[in-house]
mmCIF file of C-alpha atoms in Angstrom:
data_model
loop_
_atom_site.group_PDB
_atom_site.id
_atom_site.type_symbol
_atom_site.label_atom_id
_atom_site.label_comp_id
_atom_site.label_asym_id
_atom_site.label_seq_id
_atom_site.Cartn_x
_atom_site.Cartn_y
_atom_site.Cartn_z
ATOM 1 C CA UNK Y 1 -4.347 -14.568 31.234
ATOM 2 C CA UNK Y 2 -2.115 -16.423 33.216
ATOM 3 C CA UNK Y 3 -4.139 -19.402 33.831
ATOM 4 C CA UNK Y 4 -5.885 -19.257 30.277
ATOM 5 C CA UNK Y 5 -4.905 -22.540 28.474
ATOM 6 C CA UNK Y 6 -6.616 -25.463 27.486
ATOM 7 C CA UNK Y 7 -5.419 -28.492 26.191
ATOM 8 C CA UNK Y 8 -8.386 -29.694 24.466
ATOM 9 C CA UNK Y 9 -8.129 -26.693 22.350
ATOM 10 C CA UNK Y 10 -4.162 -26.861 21.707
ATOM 11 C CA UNK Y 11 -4.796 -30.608 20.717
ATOM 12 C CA UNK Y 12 -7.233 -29.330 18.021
ATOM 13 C CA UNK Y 13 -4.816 -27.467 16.659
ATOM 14 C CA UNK Y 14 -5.095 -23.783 18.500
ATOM 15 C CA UNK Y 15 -2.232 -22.486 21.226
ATOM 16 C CA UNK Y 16 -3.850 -19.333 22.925
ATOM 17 C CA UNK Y 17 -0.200 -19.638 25.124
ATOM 18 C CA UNK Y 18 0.733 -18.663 21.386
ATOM 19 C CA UNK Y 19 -1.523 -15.923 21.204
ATOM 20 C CA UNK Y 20 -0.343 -14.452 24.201
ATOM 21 C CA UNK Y 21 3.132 -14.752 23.373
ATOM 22 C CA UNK Y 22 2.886 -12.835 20.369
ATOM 23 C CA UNK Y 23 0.999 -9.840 21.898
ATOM 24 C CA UNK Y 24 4.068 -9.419 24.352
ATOM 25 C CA UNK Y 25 6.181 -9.660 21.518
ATOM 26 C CA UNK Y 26 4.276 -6.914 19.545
ATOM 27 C CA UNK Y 27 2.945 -4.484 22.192
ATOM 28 C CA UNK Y 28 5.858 -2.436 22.143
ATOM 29 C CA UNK Y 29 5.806 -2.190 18.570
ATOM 30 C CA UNK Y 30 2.324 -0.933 18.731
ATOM 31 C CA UNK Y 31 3.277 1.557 21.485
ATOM 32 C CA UNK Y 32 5.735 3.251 18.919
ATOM 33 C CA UNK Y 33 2.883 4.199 16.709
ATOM 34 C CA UNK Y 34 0.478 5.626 19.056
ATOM 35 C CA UNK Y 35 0.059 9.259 18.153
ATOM 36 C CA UNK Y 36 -2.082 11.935 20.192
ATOM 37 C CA UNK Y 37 -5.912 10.635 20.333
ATOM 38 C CA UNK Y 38 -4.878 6.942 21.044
ATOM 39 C CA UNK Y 39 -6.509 6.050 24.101
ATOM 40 C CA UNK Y 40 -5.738 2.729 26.281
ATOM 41 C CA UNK Y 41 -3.559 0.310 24.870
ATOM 42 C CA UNK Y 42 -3.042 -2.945 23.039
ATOM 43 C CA UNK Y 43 -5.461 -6.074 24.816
ATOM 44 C CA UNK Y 44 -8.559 -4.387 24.922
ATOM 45 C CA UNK Y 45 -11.631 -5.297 22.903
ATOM 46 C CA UNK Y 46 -11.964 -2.365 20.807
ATOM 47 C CA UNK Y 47 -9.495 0.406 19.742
ATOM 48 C CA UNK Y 48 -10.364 3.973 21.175
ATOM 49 C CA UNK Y 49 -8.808 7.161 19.175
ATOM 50 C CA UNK Y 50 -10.097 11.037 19.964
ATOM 51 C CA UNK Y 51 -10.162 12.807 16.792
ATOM 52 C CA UNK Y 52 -9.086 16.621 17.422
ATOM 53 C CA UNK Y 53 -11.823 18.537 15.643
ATOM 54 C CA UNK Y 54 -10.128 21.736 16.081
ATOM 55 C CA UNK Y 55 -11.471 24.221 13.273
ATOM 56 C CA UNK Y 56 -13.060 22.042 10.941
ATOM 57 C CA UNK Y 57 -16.608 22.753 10.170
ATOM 58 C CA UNK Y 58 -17.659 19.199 9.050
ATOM 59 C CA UNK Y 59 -15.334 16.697 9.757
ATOM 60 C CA UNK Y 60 -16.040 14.057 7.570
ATOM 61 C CA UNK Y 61 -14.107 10.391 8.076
ATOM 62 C CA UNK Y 62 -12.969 8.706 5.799
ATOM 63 C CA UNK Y 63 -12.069 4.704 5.564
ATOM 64 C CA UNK Y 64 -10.032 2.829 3.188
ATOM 65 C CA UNK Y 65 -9.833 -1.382 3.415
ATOM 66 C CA UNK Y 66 -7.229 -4.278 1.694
ATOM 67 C CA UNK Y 67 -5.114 -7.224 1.925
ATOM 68 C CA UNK Y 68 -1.358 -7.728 0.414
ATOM 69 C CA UNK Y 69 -2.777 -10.715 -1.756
ATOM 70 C CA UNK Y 70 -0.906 -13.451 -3.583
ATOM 71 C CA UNK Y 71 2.220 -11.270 -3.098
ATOM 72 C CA UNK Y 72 2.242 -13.034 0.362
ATOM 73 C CA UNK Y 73 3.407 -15.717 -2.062
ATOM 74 C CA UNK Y 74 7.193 -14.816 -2.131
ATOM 75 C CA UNK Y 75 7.128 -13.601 1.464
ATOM 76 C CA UNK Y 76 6.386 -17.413 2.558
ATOM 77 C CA UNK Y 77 8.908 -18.886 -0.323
ATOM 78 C CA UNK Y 78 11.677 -16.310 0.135
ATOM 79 C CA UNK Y 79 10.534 -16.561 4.525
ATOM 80 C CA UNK Y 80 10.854 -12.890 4.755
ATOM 81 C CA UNK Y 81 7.779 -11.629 6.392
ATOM 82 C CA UNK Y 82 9.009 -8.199 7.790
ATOM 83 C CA UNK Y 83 7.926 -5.946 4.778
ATOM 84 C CA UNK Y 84 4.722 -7.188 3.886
ATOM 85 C CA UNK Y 85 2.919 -5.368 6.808
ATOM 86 C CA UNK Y 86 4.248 -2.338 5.279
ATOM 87 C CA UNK Y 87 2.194 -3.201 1.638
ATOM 88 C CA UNK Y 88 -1.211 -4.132 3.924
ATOM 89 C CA UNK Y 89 -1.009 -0.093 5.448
ATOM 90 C CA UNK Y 90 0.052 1.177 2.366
ATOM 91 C CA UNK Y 91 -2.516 -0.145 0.507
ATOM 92 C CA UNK Y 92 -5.590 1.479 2.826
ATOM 93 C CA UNK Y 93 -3.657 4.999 3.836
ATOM 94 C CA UNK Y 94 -2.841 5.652 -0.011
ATOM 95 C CA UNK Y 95 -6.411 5.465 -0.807
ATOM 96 C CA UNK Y 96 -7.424 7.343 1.769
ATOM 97 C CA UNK Y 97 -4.880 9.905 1.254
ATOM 98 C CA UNK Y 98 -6.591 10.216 -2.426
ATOM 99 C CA UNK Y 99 -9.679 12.333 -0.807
ATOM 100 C CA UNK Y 100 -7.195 14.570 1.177
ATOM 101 C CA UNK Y 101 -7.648 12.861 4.357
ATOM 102 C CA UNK Y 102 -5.565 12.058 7.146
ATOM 103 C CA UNK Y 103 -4.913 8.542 8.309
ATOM 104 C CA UNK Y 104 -5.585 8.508 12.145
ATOM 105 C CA UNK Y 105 -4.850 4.873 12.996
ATOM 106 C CA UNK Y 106 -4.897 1.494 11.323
ATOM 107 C CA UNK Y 107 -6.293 -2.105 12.773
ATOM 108 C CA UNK Y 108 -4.615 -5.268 11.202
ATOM 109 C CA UNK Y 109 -5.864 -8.919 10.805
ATOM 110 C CA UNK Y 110 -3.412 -12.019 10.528
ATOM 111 C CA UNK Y 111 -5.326 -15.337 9.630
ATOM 112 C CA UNK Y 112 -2.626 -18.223 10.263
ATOM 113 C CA UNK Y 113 -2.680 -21.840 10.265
ATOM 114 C CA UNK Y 114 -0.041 -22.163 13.551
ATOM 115 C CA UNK Y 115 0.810 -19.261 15.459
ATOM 116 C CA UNK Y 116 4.297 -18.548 15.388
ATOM 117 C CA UNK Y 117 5.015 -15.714 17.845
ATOM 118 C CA UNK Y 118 7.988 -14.734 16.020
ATOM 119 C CA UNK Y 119 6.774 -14.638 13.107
ATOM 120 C CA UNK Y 120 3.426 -12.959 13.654
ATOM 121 C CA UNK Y 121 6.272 -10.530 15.527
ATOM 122 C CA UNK Y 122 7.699 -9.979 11.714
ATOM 123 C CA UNK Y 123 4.076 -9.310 10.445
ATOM 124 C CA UNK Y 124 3.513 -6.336 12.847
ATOM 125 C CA UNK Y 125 6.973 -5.107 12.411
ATOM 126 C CA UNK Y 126 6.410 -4.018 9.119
ATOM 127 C CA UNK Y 127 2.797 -2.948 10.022
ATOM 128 C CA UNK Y 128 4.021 -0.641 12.776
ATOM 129 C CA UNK Y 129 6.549 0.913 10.224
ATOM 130 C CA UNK Y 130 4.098 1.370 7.609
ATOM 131 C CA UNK Y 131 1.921 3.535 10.221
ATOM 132 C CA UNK Y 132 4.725 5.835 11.219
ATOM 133 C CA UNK Y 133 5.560 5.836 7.312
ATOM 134 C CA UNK Y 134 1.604 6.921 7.134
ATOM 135 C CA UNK Y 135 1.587 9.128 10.578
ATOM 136 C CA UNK Y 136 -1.424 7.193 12.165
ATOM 137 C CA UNK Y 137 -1.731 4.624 14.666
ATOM 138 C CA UNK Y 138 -2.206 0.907 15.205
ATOM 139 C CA UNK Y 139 -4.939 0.950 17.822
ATOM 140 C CA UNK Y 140 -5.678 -2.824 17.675
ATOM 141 C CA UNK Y 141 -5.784 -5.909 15.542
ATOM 142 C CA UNK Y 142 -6.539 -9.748 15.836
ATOM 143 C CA UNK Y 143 -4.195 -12.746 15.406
ATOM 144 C CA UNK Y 144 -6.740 -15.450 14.134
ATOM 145 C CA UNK Y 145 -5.149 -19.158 14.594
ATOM 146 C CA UNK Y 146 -7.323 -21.450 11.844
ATOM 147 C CA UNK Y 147 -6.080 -25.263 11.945
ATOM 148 C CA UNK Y 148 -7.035 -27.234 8.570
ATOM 149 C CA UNK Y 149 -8.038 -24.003 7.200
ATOM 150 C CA UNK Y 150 -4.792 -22.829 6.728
ATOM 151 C CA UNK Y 151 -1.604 -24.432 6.153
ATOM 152 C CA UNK Y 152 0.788 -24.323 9.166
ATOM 153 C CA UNK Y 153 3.280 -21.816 7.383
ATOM 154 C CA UNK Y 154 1.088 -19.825 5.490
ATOM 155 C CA UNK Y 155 -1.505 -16.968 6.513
ATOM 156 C CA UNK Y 156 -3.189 -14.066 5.093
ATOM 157 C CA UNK Y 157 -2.819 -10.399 5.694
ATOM 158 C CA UNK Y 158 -5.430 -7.737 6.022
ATOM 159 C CA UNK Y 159 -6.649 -4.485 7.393
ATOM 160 C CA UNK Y 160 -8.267 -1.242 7.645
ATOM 161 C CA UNK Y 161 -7.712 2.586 8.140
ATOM 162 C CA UNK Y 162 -9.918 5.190 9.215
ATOM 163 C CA UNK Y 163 -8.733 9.344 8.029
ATOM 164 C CA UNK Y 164 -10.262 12.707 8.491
ATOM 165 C CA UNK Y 165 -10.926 15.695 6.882
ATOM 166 C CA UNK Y 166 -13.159 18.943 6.520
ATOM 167 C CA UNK Y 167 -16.010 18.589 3.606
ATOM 168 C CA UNK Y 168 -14.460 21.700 2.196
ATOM 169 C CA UNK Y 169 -10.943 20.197 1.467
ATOM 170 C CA UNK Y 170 -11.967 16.925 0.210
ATOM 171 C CA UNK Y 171 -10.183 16.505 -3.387
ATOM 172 C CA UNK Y 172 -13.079 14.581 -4.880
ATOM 173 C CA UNK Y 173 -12.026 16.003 -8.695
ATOM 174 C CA UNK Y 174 -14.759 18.755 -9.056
ATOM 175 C CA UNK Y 175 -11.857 21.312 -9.812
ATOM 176 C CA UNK Y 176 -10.280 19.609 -12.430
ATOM 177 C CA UNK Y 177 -9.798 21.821 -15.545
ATOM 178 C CA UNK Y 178 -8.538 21.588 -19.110
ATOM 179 C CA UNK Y 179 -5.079 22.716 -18.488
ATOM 180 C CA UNK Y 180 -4.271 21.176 -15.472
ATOM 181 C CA UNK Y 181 -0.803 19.170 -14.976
ATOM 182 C CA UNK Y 182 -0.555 15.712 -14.084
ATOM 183 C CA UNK Y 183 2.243 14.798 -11.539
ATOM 184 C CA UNK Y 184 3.299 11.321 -10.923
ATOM 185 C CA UNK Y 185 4.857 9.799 -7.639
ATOM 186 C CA UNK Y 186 7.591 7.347 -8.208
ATOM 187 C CA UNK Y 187 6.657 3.358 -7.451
ATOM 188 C CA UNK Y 188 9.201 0.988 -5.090
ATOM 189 C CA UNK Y 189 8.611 -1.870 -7.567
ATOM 190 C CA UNK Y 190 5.439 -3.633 -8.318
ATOM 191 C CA UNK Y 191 3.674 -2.640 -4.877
ATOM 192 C CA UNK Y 192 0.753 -5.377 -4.077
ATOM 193 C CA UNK Y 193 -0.741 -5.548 -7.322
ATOM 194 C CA UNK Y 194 -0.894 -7.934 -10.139
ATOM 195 C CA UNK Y 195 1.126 -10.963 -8.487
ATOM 196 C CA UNK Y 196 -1.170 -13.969 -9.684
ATOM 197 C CA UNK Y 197 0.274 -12.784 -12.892
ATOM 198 C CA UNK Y 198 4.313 -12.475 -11.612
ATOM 199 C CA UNK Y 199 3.991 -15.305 -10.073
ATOM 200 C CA UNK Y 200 2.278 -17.599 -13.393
ATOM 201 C CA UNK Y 201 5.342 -15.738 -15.476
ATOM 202 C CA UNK Y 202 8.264 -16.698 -13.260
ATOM 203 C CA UNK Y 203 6.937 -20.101 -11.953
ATOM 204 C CA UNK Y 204 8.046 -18.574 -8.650
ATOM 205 C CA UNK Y 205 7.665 -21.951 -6.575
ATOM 206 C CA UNK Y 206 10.690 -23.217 -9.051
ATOM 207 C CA UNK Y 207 12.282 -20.324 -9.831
ATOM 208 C CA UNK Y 208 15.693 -18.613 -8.371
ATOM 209 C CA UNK Y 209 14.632 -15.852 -5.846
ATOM 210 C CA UNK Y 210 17.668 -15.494 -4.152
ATOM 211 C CA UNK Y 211 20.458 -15.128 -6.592
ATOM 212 C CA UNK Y 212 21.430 -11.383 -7.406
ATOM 213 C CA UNK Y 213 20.694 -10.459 -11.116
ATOM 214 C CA UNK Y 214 22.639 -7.998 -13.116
ATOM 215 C CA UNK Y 215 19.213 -6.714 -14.999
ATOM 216 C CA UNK Y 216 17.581 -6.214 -11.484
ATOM 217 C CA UNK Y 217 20.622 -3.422 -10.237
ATOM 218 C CA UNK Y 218 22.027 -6.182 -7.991
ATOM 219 C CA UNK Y 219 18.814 -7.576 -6.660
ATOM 220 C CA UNK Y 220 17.666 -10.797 -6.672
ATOM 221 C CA UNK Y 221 14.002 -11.491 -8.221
ATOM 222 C CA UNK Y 222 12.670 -12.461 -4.617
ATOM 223 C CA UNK Y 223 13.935 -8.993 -3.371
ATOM 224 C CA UNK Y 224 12.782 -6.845 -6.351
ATOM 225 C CA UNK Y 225 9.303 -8.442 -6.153
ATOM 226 C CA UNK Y 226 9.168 -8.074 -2.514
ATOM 227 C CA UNK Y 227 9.861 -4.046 -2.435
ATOM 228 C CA UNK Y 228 7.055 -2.497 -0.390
ATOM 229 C CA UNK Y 229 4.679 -0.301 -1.526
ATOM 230 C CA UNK Y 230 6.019 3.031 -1.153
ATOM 231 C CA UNK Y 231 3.541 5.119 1.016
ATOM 232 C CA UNK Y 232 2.631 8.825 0.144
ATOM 233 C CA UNK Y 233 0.736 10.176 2.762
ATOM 234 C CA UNK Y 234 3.413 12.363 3.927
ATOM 235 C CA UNK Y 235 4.014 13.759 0.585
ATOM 236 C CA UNK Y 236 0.337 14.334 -0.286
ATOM 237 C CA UNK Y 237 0.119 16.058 3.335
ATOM 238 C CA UNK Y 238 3.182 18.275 2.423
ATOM 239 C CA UNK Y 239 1.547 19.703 -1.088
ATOM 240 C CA UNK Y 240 -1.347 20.472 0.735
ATOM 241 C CA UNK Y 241 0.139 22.328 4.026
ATOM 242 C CA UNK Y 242 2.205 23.920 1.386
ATOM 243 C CA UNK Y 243 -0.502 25.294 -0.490
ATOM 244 C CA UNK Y 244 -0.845 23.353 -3.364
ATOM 245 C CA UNK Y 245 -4.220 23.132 -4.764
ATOM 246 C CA UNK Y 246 -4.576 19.406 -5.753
ATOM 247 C CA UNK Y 247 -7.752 18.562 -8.068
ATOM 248 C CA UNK Y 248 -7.205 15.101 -7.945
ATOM 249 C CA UNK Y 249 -5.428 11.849 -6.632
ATOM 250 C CA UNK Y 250 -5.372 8.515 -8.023
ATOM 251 C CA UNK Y 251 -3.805 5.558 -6.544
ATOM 252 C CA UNK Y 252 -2.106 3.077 -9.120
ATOM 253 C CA UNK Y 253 -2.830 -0.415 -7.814
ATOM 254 C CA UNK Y 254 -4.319 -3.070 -9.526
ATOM 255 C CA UNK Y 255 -5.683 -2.170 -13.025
ATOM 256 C CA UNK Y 256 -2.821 -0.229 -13.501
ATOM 257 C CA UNK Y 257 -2.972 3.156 -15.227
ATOM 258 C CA UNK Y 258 -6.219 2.181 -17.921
ATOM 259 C CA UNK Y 259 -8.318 1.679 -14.555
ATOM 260 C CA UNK Y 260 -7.241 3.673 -11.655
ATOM 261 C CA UNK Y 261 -6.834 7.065 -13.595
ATOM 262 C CA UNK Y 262 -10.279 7.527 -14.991
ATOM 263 C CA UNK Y 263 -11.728 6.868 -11.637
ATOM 264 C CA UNK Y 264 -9.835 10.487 -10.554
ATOM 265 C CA UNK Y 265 -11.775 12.113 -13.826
ATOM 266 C CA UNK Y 266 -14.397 13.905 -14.195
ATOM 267 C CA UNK Y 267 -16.812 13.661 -17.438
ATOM 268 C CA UNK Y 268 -15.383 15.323 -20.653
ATOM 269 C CA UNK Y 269 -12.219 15.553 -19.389
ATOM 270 C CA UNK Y 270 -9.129 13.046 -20.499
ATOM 271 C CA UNK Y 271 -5.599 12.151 -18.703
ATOM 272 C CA UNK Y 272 -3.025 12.811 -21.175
ATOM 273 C CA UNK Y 273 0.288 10.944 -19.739
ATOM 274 C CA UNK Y 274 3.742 10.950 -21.954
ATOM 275 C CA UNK Y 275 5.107 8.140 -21.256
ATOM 276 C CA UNK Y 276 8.376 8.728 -21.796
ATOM 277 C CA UNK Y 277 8.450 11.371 -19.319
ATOM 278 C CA UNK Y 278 9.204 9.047 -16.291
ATOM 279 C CA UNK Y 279 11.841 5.864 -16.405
ATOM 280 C CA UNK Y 280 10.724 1.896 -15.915
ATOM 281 C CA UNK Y 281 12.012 0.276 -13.438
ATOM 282 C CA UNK Y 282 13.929 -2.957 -14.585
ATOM 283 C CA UNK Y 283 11.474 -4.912 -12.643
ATOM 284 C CA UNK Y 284 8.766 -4.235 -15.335
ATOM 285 C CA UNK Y 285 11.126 -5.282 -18.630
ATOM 286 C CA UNK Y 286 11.524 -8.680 -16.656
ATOM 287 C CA UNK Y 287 7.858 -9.151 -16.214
ATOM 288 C CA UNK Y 288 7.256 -8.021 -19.509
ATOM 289 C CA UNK Y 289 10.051 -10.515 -21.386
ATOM 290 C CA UNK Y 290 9.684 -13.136 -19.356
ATOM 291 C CA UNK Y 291 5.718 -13.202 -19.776
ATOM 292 C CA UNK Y 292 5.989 -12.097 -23.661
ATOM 293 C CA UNK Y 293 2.972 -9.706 -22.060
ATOM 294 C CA UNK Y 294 1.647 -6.937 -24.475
ATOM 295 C CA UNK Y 295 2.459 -3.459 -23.670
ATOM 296 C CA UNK Y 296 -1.132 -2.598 -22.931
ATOM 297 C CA UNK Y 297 -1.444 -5.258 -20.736
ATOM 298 C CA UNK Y 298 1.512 -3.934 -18.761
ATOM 299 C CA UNK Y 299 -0.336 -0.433 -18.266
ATOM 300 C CA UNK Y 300 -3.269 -2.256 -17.335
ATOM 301 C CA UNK Y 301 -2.059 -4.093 -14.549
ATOM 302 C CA UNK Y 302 0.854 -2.743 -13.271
ATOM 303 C CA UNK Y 303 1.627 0.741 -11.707
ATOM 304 C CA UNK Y 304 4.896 0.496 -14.535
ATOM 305 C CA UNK Y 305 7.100 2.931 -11.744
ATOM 306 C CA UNK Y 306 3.974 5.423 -11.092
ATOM 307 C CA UNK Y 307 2.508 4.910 -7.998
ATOM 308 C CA UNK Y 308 0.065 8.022 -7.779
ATOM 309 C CA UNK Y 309 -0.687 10.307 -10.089
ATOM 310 C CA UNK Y 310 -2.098 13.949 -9.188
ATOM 311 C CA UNK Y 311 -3.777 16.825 -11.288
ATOM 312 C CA UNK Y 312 -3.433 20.279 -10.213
ATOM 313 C CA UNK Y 313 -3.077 23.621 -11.480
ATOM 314 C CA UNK Y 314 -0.281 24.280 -14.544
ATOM 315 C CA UNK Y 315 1.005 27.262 -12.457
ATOM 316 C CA UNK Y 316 1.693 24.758 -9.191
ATOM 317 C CA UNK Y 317 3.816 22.477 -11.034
ATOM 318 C CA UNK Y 318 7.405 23.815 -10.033
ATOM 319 C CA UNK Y 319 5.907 24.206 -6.692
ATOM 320 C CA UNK Y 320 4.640 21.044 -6.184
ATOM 321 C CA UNK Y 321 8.144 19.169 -7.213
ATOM 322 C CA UNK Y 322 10.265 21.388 -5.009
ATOM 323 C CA UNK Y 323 7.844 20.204 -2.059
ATOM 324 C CA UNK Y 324 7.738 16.795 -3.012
ATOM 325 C CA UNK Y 325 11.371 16.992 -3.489
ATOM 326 C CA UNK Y 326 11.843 18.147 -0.015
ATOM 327 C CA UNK Y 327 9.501 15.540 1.161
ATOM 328 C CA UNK Y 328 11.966 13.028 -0.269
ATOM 329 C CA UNK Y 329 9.735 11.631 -2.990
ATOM 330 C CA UNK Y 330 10.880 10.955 -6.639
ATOM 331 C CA UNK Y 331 8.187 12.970 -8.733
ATOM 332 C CA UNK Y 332 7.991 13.647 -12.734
ATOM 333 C CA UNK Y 333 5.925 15.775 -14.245
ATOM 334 C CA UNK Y 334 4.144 13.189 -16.777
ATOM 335 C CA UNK Y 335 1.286 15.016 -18.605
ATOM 336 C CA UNK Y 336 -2.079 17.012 -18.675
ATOM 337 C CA UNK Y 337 -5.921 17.237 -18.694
ATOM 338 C CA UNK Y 338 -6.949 17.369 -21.836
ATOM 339 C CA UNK Y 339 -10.661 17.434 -23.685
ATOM 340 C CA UNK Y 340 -12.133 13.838 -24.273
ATOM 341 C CA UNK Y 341 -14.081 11.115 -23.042
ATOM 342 C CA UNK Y 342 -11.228 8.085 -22.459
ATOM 343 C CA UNK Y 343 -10.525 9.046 -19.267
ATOM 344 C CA UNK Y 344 -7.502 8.318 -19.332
ATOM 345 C CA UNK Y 345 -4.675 8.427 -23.208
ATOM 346 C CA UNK Y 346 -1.158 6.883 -23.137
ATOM 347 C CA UNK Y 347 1.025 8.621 -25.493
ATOM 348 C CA UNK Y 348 4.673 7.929 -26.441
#
């Protein structure tokens, strides 16, 4: 690449000196991730892994796909861009962790309007940590420089997983039961979901981001709102090695608890969660004051400090805490399968 540069191209807006500065920048980044079945490394057209098939009898892949959305938002107004990698992974592995699989590796795409190689450097940063969070590897990405298209210090933020597992162990809900216990998984904060709507209620391009607030535990509203998603692969793997039968899995993201927990139900049977069997985070009484925003809405589009919610057997449940204790998640036990066609019923 060394005598790759035209300046035709670089008046029109594109710097592929740019491009290649930013791959230097990031490659050993990318290195850190690779687990075993990465093959080659970072430059190459198309990322190679070799799945180890060892005693499965159908492995069956798969693939989960997403952006960080308007959260990007604060990342560009508060210039922090080393977390938000972190909500792009999270938000493919944790729905790919919802069918039992296991995230092999993770590809990225950064649409920008100038390539800053620092910056883009930020970006992977907190892409690479969300894959070792997740246990998979970046095997490849692209770094898409888009003059007029994009403003020079904005971009967007995208990218895709790929898991495995056997047919026989994929939690697709067909064991749920009346009985079973519902489990929920702490939240970091808002996660990626429902920002159009933060960002209307705080008028974030006028508002104070930086300033610590006493009703936010010390944090300012920039920091609070940019918490990454908290990423529960490694937990979900933990119940499972550990012998856990899980029923179900349902990622809270956008749609909040009155959309994403049905989807994890099968007909006739209800989610029963108490709500006051986990805390709020102070994050969610801001949104909700600040907005005036009803308290249905709030369930409907936020994950309100529940992240994912799993169903399994009654007689697990002190099992399943002491191993996601151990696996250093926060987890409540927050309700039960019940009779019923609502799919999911809040209950005080």
């Amino acid at each position: 690449m060394k005598n790759s540069h035209s300046e035709s191209y670089a008046a029109a807006g594109v710097d592929v000196t740019a491009g290649y500065e930013a791959v230097e920048r990031i490659k050993p980044m990318v290195e850190s991730t690779y687990i075993p079945g990465v093959m080659g490394t970072l430059g190459g057209f198309g990322g190679m892994f070799a799945p180890d098939l060892t005693g499965m009898k159908k492995p069956v892949l798969v693939s989960g796909t997403d952006g960080v959305g308007t959260k990007l938002k604060i990342a560009f107004l508060m210039d922090k861009h080393d977390t938000v990698g972190i909500d792009c992974v999270a938000m493919c592995v944790n729905d790919i962790v919802c069918g039992g699989a296991a995230p092999m590796f993770f590809l990225d795409y950064i649409a920008c309007g100038k390539n800053h190689p620092a910056r883009i450097a930020d970006i992977v940063s907190g892409i690479t940590e969300g894959c070792r969070q997740a246990e998979c590897a970046l095997v490849g990405g692209e770094t898409a420089e888009m003059p007029g298209f994009y403003p020079e210090e904005e971009y967007d933020l995208a990218g895709f997983s790929v898991g495995l597992v056997d047919e026989e162990k994929i939690i697709d809900g067909k064991k749920l039961a009346q009985g079973d216990v519902l489990i929920g998984l702490a939240s970091s904060g808002v996660h990626s979901n429902g920002f159009s709507l933060v960002r209307k209620i705080f008028d974030v391009e006028h508002a104070d981001l930086k300033t610590p607030r006493d009703d936010l535990g010390g944090k300012s509203l920039g920091e609070a709102l940019l918490a990454p998603t908290r990423i529960y692969v490694k937990a979900v793997k933990a119940l499972l090695k550990g012998g856990v039968d899980v029923h179900a899995v349902s990622h809270i993201t956008g749609g909040g608890f009155y959309e994403n927990v049905p989807r994890m139900m099968t007909g006739g049977l209800t989610a029963q969660i108490h709500l006051d069997s986990f805390p709020r985070l102070p994050i969610f009484d801001l949104i909700q004051k600040t907005g005036n925003i009803p308290e249905r809405d709030m369930y409907n589009t936020f994950n309100m400090g529940i992240g994912m919610v799993l169903a399994l057997p009654a007689a697990q449940a002190a099992l399943a805490l002491e191993i996601l204790s151990a696996a250093g998640e926060t987890a409540y036990q927050i309700g039960e399968v019940i009779s019923g066609e609502d799919g999911v019923k809040l209950v005080p």
